[in-house]
Short mmCIF file of C-alpha atoms and ligand atoms in Angstrom, two decimals:
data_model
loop_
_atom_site.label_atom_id
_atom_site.label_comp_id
_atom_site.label_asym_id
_atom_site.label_seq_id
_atom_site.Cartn_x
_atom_site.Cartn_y
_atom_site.Cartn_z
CA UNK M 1 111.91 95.11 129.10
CA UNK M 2 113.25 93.89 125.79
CA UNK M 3 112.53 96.54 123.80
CA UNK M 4 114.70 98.86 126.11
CA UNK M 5 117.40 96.49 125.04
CA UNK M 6 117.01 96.39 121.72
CA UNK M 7 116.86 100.31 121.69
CA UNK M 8 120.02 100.32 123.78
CA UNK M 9 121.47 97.69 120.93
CA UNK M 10 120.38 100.13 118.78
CA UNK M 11 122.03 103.24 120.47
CA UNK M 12 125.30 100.87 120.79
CA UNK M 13 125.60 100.00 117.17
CA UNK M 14 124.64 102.84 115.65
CA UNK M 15 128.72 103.55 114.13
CA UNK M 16 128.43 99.99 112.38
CA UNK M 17 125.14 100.49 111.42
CA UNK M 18 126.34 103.72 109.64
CA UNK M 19 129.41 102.19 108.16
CA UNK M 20 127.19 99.74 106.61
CA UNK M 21 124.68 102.12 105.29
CA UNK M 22 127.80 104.10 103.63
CA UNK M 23 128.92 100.73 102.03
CA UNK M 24 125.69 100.75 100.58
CA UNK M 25 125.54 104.31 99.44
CA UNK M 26 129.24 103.61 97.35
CA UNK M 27 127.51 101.20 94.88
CA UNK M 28 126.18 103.85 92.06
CA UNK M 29 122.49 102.41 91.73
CA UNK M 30 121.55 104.54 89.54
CA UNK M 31 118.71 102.85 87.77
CA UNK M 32 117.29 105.27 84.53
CA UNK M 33 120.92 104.84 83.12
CA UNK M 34 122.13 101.49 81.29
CA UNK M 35 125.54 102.22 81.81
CA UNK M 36 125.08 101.56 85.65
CA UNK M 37 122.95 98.26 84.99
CA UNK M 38 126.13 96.40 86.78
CA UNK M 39 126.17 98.55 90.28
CA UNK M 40 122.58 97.83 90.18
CA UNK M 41 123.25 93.92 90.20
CA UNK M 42 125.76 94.99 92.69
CA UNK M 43 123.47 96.83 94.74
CA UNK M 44 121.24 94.22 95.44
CA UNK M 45 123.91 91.36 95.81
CA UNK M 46 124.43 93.65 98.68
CA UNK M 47 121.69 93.49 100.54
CA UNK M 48 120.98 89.71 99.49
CA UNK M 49 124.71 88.73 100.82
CA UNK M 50 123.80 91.25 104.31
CA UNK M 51 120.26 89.80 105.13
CA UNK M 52 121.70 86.28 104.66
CA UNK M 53 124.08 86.99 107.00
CA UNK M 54 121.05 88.29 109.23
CA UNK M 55 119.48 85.03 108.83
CA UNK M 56 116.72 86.40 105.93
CA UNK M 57 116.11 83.35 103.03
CA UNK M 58 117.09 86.33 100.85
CA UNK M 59 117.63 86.28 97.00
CA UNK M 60 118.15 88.39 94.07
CA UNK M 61 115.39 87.74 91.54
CA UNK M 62 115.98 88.81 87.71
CA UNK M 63 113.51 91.12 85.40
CA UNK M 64 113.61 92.01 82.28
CA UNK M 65 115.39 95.39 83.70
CA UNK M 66 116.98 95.71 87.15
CA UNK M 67 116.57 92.78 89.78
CA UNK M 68 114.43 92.53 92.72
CA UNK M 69 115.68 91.42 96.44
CA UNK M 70 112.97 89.29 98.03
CA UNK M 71 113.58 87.83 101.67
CA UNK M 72 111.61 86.30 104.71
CA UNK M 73 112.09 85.37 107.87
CA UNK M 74 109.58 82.95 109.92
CA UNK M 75 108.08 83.31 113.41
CA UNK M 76 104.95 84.32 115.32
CA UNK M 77 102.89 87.30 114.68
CA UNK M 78 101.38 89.06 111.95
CA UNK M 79 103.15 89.09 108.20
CA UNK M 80 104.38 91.91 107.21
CA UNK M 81 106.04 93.02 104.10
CA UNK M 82 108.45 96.09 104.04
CA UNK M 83 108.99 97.54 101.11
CA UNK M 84 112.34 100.18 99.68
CA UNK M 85 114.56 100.80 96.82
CA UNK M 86 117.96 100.52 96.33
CA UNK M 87 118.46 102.10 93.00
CA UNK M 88 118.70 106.18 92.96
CA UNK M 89 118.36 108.94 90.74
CA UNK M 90 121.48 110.03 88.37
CA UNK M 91 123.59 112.55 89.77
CA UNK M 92 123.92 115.58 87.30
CA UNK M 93 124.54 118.36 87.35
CA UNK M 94 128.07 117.14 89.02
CA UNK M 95 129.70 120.66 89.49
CA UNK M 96 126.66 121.43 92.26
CA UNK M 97 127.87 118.65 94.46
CA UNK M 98 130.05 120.08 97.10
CA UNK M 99 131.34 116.54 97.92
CA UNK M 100 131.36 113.39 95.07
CA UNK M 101 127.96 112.20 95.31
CA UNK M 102 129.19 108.07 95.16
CA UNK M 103 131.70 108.65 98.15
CA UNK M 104 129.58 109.22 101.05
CA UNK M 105 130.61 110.47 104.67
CA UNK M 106 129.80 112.02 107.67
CA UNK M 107 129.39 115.62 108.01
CA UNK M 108 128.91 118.53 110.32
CA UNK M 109 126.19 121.45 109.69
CA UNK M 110 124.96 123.80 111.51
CA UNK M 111 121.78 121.95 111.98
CA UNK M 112 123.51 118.14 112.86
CA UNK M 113 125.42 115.88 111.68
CA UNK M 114 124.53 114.51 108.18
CA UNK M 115 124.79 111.85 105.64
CA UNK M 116 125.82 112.82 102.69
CA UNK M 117 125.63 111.27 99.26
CA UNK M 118 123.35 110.36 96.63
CA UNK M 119 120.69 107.55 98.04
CA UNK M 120 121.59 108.65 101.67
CA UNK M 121 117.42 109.64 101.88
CA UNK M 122 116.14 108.17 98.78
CA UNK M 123 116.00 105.32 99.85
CA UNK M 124 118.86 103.69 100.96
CA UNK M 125 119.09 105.29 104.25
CA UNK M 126 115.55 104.60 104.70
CA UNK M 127 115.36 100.94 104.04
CA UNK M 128 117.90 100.60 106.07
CA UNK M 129 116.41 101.72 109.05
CA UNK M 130 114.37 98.77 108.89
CA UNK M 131 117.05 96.41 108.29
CA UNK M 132 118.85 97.87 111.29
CA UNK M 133 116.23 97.33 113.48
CA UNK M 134 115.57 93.56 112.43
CA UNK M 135 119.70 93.22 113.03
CA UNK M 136 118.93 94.72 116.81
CA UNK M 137 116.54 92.92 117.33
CA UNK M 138 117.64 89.77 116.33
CA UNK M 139 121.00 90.46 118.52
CA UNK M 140 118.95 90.48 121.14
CA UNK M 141 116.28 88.41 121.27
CA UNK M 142 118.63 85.34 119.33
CA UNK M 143 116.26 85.70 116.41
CA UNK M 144 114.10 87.84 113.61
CA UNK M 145 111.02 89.70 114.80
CA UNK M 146 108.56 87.67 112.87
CA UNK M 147 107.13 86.40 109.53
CA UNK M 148 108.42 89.61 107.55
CA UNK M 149 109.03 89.93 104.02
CA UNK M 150 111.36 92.48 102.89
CA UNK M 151 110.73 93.57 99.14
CA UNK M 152 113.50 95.97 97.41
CA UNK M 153 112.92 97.26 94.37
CA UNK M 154 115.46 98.35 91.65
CA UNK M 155 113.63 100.47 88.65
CA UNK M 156 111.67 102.79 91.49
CA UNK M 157 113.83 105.88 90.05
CA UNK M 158 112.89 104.77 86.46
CA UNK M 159 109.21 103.98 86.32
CA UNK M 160 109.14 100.80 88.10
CA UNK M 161 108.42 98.86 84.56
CA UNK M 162 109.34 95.20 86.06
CA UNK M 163 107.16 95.70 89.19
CA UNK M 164 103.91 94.92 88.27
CA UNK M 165 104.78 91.86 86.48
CA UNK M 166 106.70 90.88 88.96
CA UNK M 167 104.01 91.17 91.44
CA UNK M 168 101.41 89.54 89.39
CA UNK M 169 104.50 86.44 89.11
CA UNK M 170 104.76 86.62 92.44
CA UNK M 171 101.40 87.48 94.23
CA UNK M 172 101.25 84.36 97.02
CA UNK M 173 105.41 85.08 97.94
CA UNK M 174 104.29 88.80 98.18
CA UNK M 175 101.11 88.88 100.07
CA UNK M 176 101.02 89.22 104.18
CA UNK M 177 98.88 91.09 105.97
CA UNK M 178 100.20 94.75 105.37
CA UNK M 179 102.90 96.76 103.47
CA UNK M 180 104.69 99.17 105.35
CA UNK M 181 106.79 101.79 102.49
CA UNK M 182 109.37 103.27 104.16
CA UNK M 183 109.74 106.20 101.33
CA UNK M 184 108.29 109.33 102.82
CA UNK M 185 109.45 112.37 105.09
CA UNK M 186 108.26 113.71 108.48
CA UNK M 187 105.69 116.84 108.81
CA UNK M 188 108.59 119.34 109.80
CA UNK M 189 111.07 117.96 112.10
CA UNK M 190 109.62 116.57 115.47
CA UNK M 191 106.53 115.18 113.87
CA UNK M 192 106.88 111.96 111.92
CA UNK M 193 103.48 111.32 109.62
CA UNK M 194 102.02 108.31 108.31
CA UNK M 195 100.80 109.37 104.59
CA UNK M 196 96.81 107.87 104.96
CA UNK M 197 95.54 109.84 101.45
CA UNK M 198 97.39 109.86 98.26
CA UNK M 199 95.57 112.24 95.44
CA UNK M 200 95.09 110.72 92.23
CA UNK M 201 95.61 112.28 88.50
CA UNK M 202 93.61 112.71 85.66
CA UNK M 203 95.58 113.70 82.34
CA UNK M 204 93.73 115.33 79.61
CA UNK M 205 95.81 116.99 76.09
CA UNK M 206 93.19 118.82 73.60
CA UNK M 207 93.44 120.62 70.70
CA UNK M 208 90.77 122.99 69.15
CA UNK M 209 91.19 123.25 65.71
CA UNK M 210 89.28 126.31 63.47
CA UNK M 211 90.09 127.34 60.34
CA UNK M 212 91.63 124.95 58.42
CA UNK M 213 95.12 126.34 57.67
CA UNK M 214 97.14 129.51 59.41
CA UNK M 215 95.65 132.55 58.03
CA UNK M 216 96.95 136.10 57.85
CA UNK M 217 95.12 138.47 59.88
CA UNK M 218 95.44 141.30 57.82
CA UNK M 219 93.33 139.53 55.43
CA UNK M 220 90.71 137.82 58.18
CA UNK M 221 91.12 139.10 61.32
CA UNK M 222 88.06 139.87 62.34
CA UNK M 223 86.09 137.62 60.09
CA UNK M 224 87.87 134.33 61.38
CA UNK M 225 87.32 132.74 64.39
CA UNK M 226 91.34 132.08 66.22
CA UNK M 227 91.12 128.98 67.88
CA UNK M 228 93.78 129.90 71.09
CA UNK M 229 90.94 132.64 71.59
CA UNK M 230 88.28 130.12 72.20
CA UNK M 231 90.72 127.33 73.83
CA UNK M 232 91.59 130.32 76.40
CA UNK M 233 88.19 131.89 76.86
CA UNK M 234 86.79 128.43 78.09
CA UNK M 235 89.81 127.12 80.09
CA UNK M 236 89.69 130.50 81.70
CA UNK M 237 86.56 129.62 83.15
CA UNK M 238 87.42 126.48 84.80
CA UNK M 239 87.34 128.16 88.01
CA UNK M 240 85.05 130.34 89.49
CA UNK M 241 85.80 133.35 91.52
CA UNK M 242 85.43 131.71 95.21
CA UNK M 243 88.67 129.16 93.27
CA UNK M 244 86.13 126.32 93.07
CA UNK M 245 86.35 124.15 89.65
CA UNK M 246 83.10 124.84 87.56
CA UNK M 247 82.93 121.26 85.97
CA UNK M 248 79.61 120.25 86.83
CA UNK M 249 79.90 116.94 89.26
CA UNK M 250 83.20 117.16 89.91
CA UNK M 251 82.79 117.85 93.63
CA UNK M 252 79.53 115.67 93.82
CA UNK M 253 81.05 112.12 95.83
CA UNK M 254 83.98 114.08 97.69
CA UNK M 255 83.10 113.26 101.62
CA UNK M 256 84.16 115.95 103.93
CA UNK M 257 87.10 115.14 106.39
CA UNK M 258 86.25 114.09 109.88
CA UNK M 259 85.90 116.67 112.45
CA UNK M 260 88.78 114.61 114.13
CA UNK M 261 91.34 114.87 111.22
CA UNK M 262 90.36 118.53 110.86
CA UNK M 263 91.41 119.13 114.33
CA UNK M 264 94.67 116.93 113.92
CA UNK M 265 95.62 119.28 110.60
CA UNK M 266 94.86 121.91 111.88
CA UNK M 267 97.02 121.13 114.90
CA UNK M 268 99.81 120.24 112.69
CA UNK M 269 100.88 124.48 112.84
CA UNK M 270 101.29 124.76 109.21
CA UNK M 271 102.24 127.94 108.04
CA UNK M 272 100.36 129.10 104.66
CA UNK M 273 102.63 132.05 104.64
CA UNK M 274 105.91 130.09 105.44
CA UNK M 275 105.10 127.55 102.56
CA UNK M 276 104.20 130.22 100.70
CA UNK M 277 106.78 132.64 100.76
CA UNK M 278 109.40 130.14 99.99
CA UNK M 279 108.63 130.33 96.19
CA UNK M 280 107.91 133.52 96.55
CA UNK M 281 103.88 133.71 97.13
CA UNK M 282 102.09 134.93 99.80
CA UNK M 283 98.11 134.30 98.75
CA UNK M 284 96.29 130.53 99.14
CA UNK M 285 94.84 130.44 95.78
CA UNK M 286 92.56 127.05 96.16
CA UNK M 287 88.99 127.18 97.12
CA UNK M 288 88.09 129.89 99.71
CA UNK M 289 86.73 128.80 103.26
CA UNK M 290 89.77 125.56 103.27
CA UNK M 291 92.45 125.52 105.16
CA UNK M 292 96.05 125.54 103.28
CA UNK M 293 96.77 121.57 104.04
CA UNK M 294 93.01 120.77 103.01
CA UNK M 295 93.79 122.40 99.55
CA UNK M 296 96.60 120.07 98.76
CA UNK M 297 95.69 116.88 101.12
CA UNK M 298 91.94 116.09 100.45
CA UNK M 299 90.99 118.53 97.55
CA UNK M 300 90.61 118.58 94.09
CA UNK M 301 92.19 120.17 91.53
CA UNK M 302 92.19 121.41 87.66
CA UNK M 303 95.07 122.86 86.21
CA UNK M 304 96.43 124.24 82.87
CA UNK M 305 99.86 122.72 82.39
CA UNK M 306 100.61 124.38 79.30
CA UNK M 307 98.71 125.89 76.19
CA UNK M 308 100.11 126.27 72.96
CA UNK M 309 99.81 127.49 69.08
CA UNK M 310 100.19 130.18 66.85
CA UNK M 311 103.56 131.57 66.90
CA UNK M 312 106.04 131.98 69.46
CA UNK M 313 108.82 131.92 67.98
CA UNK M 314 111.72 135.59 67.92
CA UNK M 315 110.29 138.21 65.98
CA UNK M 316 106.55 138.84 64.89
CA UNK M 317 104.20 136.65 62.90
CA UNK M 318 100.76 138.30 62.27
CA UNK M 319 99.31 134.47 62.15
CA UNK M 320 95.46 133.75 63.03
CA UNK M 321 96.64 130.01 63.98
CA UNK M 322 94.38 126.71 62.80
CA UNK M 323 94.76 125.23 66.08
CA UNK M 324 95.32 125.29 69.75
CA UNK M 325 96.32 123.19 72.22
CA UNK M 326 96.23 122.63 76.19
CA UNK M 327 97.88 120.20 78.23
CA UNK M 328 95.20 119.81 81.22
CA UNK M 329 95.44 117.61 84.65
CA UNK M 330 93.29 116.77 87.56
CA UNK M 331 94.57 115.91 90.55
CA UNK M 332 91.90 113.61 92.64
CA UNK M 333 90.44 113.14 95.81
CA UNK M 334 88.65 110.59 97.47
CA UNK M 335 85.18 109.72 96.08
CA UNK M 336 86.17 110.86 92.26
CA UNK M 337 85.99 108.21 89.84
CA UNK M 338 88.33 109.69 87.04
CA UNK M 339 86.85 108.11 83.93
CA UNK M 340 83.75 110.17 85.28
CA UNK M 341 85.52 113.35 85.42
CA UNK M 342 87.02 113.02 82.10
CA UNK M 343 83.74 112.45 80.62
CA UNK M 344 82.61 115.18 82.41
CA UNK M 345 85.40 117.96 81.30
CA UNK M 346 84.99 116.59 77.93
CA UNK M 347 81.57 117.46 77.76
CA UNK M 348 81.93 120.80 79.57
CA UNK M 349 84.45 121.95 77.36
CA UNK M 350 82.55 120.94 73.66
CA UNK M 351 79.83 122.23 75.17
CA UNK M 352 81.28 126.04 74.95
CA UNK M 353 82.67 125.82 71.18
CA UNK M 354 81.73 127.69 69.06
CA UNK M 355 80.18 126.58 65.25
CA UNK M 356 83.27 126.30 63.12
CA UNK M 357 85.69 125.11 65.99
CA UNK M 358 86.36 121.18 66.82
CA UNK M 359 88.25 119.58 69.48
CA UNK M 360 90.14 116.65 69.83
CA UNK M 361 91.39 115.09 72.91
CA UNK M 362 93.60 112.52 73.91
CA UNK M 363 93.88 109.37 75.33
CA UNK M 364 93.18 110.10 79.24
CA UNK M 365 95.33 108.41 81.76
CA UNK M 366 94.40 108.60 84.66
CA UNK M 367 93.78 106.70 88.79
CA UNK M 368 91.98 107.35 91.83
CA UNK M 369 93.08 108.55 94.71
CA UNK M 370 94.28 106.12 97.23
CA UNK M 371 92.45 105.96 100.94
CA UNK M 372 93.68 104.10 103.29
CA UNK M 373 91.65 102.22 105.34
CA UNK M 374 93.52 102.97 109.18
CA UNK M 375 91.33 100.22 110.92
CA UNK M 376 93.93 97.68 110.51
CA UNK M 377 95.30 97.46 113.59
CA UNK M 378 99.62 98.24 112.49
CA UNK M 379 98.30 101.98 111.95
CA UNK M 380 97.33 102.60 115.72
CA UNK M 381 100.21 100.58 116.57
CA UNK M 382 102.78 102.21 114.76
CA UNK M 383 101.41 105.73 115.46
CA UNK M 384 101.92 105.01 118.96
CA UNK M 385 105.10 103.62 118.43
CA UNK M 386 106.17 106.36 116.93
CA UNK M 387 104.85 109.26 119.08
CA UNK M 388 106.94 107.63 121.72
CA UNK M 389 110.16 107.82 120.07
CA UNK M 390 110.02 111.73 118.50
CA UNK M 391 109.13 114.84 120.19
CA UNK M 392 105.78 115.18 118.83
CA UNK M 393 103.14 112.60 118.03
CA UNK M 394 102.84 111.56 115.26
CA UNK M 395 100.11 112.63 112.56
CA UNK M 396 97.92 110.91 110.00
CA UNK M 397 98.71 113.22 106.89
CA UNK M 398 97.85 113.30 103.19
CA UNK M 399 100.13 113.37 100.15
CA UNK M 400 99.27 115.90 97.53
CA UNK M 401 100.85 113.92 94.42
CA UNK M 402 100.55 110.00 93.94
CA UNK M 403 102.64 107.31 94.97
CA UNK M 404 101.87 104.15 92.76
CA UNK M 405 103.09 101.43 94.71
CA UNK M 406 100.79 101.97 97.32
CA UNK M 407 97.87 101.44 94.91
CA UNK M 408 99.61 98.43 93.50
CA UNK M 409 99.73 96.85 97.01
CA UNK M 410 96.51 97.27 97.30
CA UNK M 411 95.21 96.87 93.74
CA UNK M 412 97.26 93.38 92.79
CA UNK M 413 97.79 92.13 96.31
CA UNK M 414 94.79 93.51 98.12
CA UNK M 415 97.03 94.46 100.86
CA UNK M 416 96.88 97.90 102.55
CA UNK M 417 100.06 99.95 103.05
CA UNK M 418 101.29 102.01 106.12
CA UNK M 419 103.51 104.70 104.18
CA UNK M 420 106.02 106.52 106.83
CA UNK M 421 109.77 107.30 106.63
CA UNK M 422 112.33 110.13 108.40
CA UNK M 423 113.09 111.78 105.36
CA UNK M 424 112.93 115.71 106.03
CA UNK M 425 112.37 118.46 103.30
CA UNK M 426 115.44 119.67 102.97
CA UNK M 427 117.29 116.10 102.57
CA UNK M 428 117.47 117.45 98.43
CA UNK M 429 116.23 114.50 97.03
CA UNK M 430 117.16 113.79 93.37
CA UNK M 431 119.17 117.06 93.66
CA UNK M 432 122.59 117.70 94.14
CA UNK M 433 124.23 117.26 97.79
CA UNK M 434 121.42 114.64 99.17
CA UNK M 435 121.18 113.73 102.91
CA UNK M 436 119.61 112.09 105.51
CA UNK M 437 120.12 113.29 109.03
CA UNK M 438 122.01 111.18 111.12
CA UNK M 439 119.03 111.57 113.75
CA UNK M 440 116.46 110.68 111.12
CA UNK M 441 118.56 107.04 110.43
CA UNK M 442 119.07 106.79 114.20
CA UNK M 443 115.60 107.42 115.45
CA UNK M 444 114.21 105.80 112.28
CA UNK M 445 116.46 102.39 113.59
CA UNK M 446 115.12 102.65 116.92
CA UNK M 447 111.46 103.88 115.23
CA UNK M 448 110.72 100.46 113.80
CA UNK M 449 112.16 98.74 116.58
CA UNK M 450 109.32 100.65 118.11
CA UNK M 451 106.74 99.61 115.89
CA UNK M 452 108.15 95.42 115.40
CA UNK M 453 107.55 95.48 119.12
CA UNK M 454 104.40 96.72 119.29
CA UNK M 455 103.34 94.66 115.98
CA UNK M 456 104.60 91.17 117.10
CA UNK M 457 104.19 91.13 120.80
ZN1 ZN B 1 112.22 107.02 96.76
#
C-alpha cells in the first residue's frame, strides 16, 4: 500500500512541512505595491531554489511585472498542471492585526490550531499543499508522481496583467491534460467542494440625459421632465414581483440543473437563514420557487450598483438635474451569451424613455459563465479521493462570482480546470489576521496525495 506510506510520510513531516510553509509566508509578496517588487523576485526564487531541490526543472521566468515560476517533472501518467500564487494582498489597515502580518506562527484558538499571517490561505498555504505532497511522495516512492507542471503566478492579487501574454508565449510548455487551481475553500468544514460553475458578468454604465442644463424647479417643476425620475422608474422595473428579471430573453438558453445536482445541493444543509442573518437579513430575495444555493450558483442576476445625479451634496439644492446615471451588472449563468444580453437590456431600457430623454451607455465588458465539463476522468477521481480523506464527501459546487483563470485555461489552452482548495470562510482573506487551519494544510497535504495516487496509478 504505497499510498498509506506516503500519507504516513505525510503525517511524519508535517512540522518541516510547516516550517517551510512559514519561510514562505516571511517574504512580503505583496504584488499591487511597487515598493515590494523585490520580495516578489524573492518569493519566487523561493520556490524555484525548493522544487529544484525536489528534483522539479524549475525556473523563474520574467514579465513585464512580477515573474512567473514554471516547473516539470517527467514520468508516466496523465499531465497535469497545478496552478497557485505566491504574491498576496497588502496588509493595511496594520493596527487590526493582532500579530505582524509578515512574521507568521503557530497559534492556538478555540477552534484549532492556526496559521497565522498574511498568504497563510491566499495562497501560499494552499500551493503548498501540493508541493508537500509531491515532496512525500517522492520520499517515498524515490521519485515525482508524474509528468506535472507546476505554474505560480505573481500579479494574481493585482489583476494578473502578465498572465495572458505569458500564456499565449508559452501555450505548448503550459498545456497537459488538465489544470487543477488550488485557490478555493471547502463548503463548511467537513465538506471539501470542487467549484464545477463559475457565473459570468455583464457590466453596463448609462446615463439618461433630459433637459439640457440643471434647471430650477421653482421655475419648471412640473413642466420638465427630471431625468433620475425616468432612470429610476424603469430600473425599478427590472424585476418583477415573483424576483424574476423582466428583460425579455434573458432566461431563454439557461438549462435547468440535473435532478442529480439538485439532490447533491440540496444535501449540502445550507442554511438560508444562517447565511442570511450574518449580514443581518433574514428573507431570500432571488426568484421565488429556487432554493438559496440555486440563486447564487446557477442563476442569473441584474443589479443596480449605484445611481447617481442631481445633488447630493450637505444642505438643499432645489435642482431638476440634466442627467442621470446607473452603474448596472449582470451576473451570468450557463447558456447566456452576454453580448446578447447587453443588446437586449439596451433595447429594453430605450424602449421605456420617454420623448425628450436620451441615453447613453458604455462600453460593456463583459464573459460567460464558465461550465465545466466533469467527464474528464481527474474530477471523479479526485472527488473520490477526497471524500476519503474528510468527514464528508465531497460536493460538486458552484461559485457565485468569476474566477478568470479558469476561463483562461480553458479559453487559450483549451484545457479544463478542476478548482478545489481547504480554504474555510473564516480564514479572513485579504483582511487583517489571515489563516489557514493547520488541519486544512495537513489534510490538504495528504488530500492531493490522495488524488496523485488515484490520477497516476
Ligand atoms: Zn488567491
Amino acid at each position: 500500500m504505497s499510498l498509506d506510506a506516503v500519507l504516513a510520510r505525510i503525517d511524519a513531516d508535517l512540522e518541516p512541512a510547516v516550517g517551510r510553509l512559514l519561510e514562505l509566508l516571511r517574504i512580503p509578496s505583496i504584488s499591487t505595491d511597487p515598493a515590494y517588487a523585490g520580495d516578489c523576485q524573492e518569493a519566487a526564487d523561493w520556490l524555484v531554489r525548493d522544487l529544484q531541490a525536489l528534483g522539479f526543472d524549475a525556473s523563474k521566468r520574467e514579465t513585464p511585472g512580477h515573474p512567473m515560476v514554471v516547473a516539470h517533472s517527467k514520468g508516466e501518467g496523465p499531465h497535469i498542471l497545478f496552478y497557485g500564487h505566491y504574491d498576496v494582498q497588502p496588509v493595511d489597515p496594520l493596527d487590526l492585526w493582532h500579530t505582524p502580518p509578515f512574521e507568521p506562527a503557530l497559534e492556538e484558538t478555540p477552534r484549532g490550531t492556526v496559521i497565522r499571517g498574511r498568504g497563510a490561505s491566499d495562497d501560499k498555504g494552499q500551493l503548498m499543499t501540493f508541493v508537500e505532497a509531491c515532496r512525500a511522495w517522492k520520499a517515498v516512492h524515490g521519485e515525482l508522481p508524474g509528468p506535472i507542471t507546476l505554474f505560480f503566478e505573481g500579479e494574481e492579487e493585482s489583476g494578473s496583467p502578465s498572465l495572458v501574454r505569458f500564456m499565449k508565449d508559452n501555450a505548448g510548455e503550459l498545456t497537459a491534460d488538465i489544470a487543477l487551481i488550488c485557490d478555493t475553500g471547502m463548503f463548511g468544514e467537513e465538506t471539501p467542494a470542487i467549484v464545477t460553475r463559475l457565473r459570468g458578468m455583464v457590466r453596463e454604465e448609462i446615463t439618461v440625459t433630459g433637459p439640457d442644463k440643471d434647471l430650477h424647479s421653482g421655475m419648471y417643476g412640473g413642466i420638465a421632465v427630471n431625468p433620475i425620475r425616468v432612470l429610476t422608474r424603469i430600473l425599478g422595473g427590472l424585476h418583477d414581483a415573483e424576483g424574476r428579471v423582466t428583460i425579455p430573453g434573458f432566461y431563454d438558453d439557461i438549462p435547468e440543473l440535473s435532478n442529480a445536482q439538485k439532490a447533491e445541493w440540496d444535501d449540502l444543509g445550507f442554511s438560508e437563514s444562517e447565511f442570511l442573518g450574518a449580514v443581518g437579513l433574514s428573507v431570500p430575495a432571488g426568484e421565488k420557487g429556487r432554493s438559496g444555493l440555486e440563486m447564487i450558483w446557477s442563476r442569473p442576476t441584474a443589479e443596480i450598483n449605484g445611481i447617481s445625479g442631481g445633488y447630493t451634496g450637505a444642505g438643499f439644492k432645489t435642482v431638476l438635474p440634466s442627467k442621470a446615471h446607473a452603474k448596472v451588472s449582470f451576473r451570468l449563468v450557463e447558456g447566456q451569451d452576454p453580448v446578447k444580453i447587453d443588446a437586449n437590456f439596451r433595447a429594453w431600457f430605450e424602449a421605456q424613455l420617454p420623448e425628450d430623454c436620451s441615453a447613453t451607455f458604455s462600453d460593456p465588458e463583459g464573459a460567460a459563465a464558465g461550465i465545466m465539463d466533469t467527464s474528464h476522468p481527474v474530477f471523479e477521481q479526485a472527488r473520490a479521493a477526497l471524500s476519503d480523506e474528510w468527514p464528508q464527501d465531497a460536493a460538486y459546487i458552484g461559485c457565485g462570482g468569476s474566477i478568470p483563470i479558469a476561463a483562461y485555461f480553458k479559453d487559450i489552452l483549451g484545457m479544463d480546470a478542476l478548482l478545489t482548495g481547504f480554504g474555510k470562510d473564516d480564514d479572513a482573506l485579504h483582511s487583517p489576521n489571515e489563516k489557514y487551519d493547520l488541519e486544512s494544510f495537513h489534510k490538504g497535504i495528504r488530500s492531493w496525495a490522495r488524488v496523485l495516487d488515484a490520477v497516476m496509478r
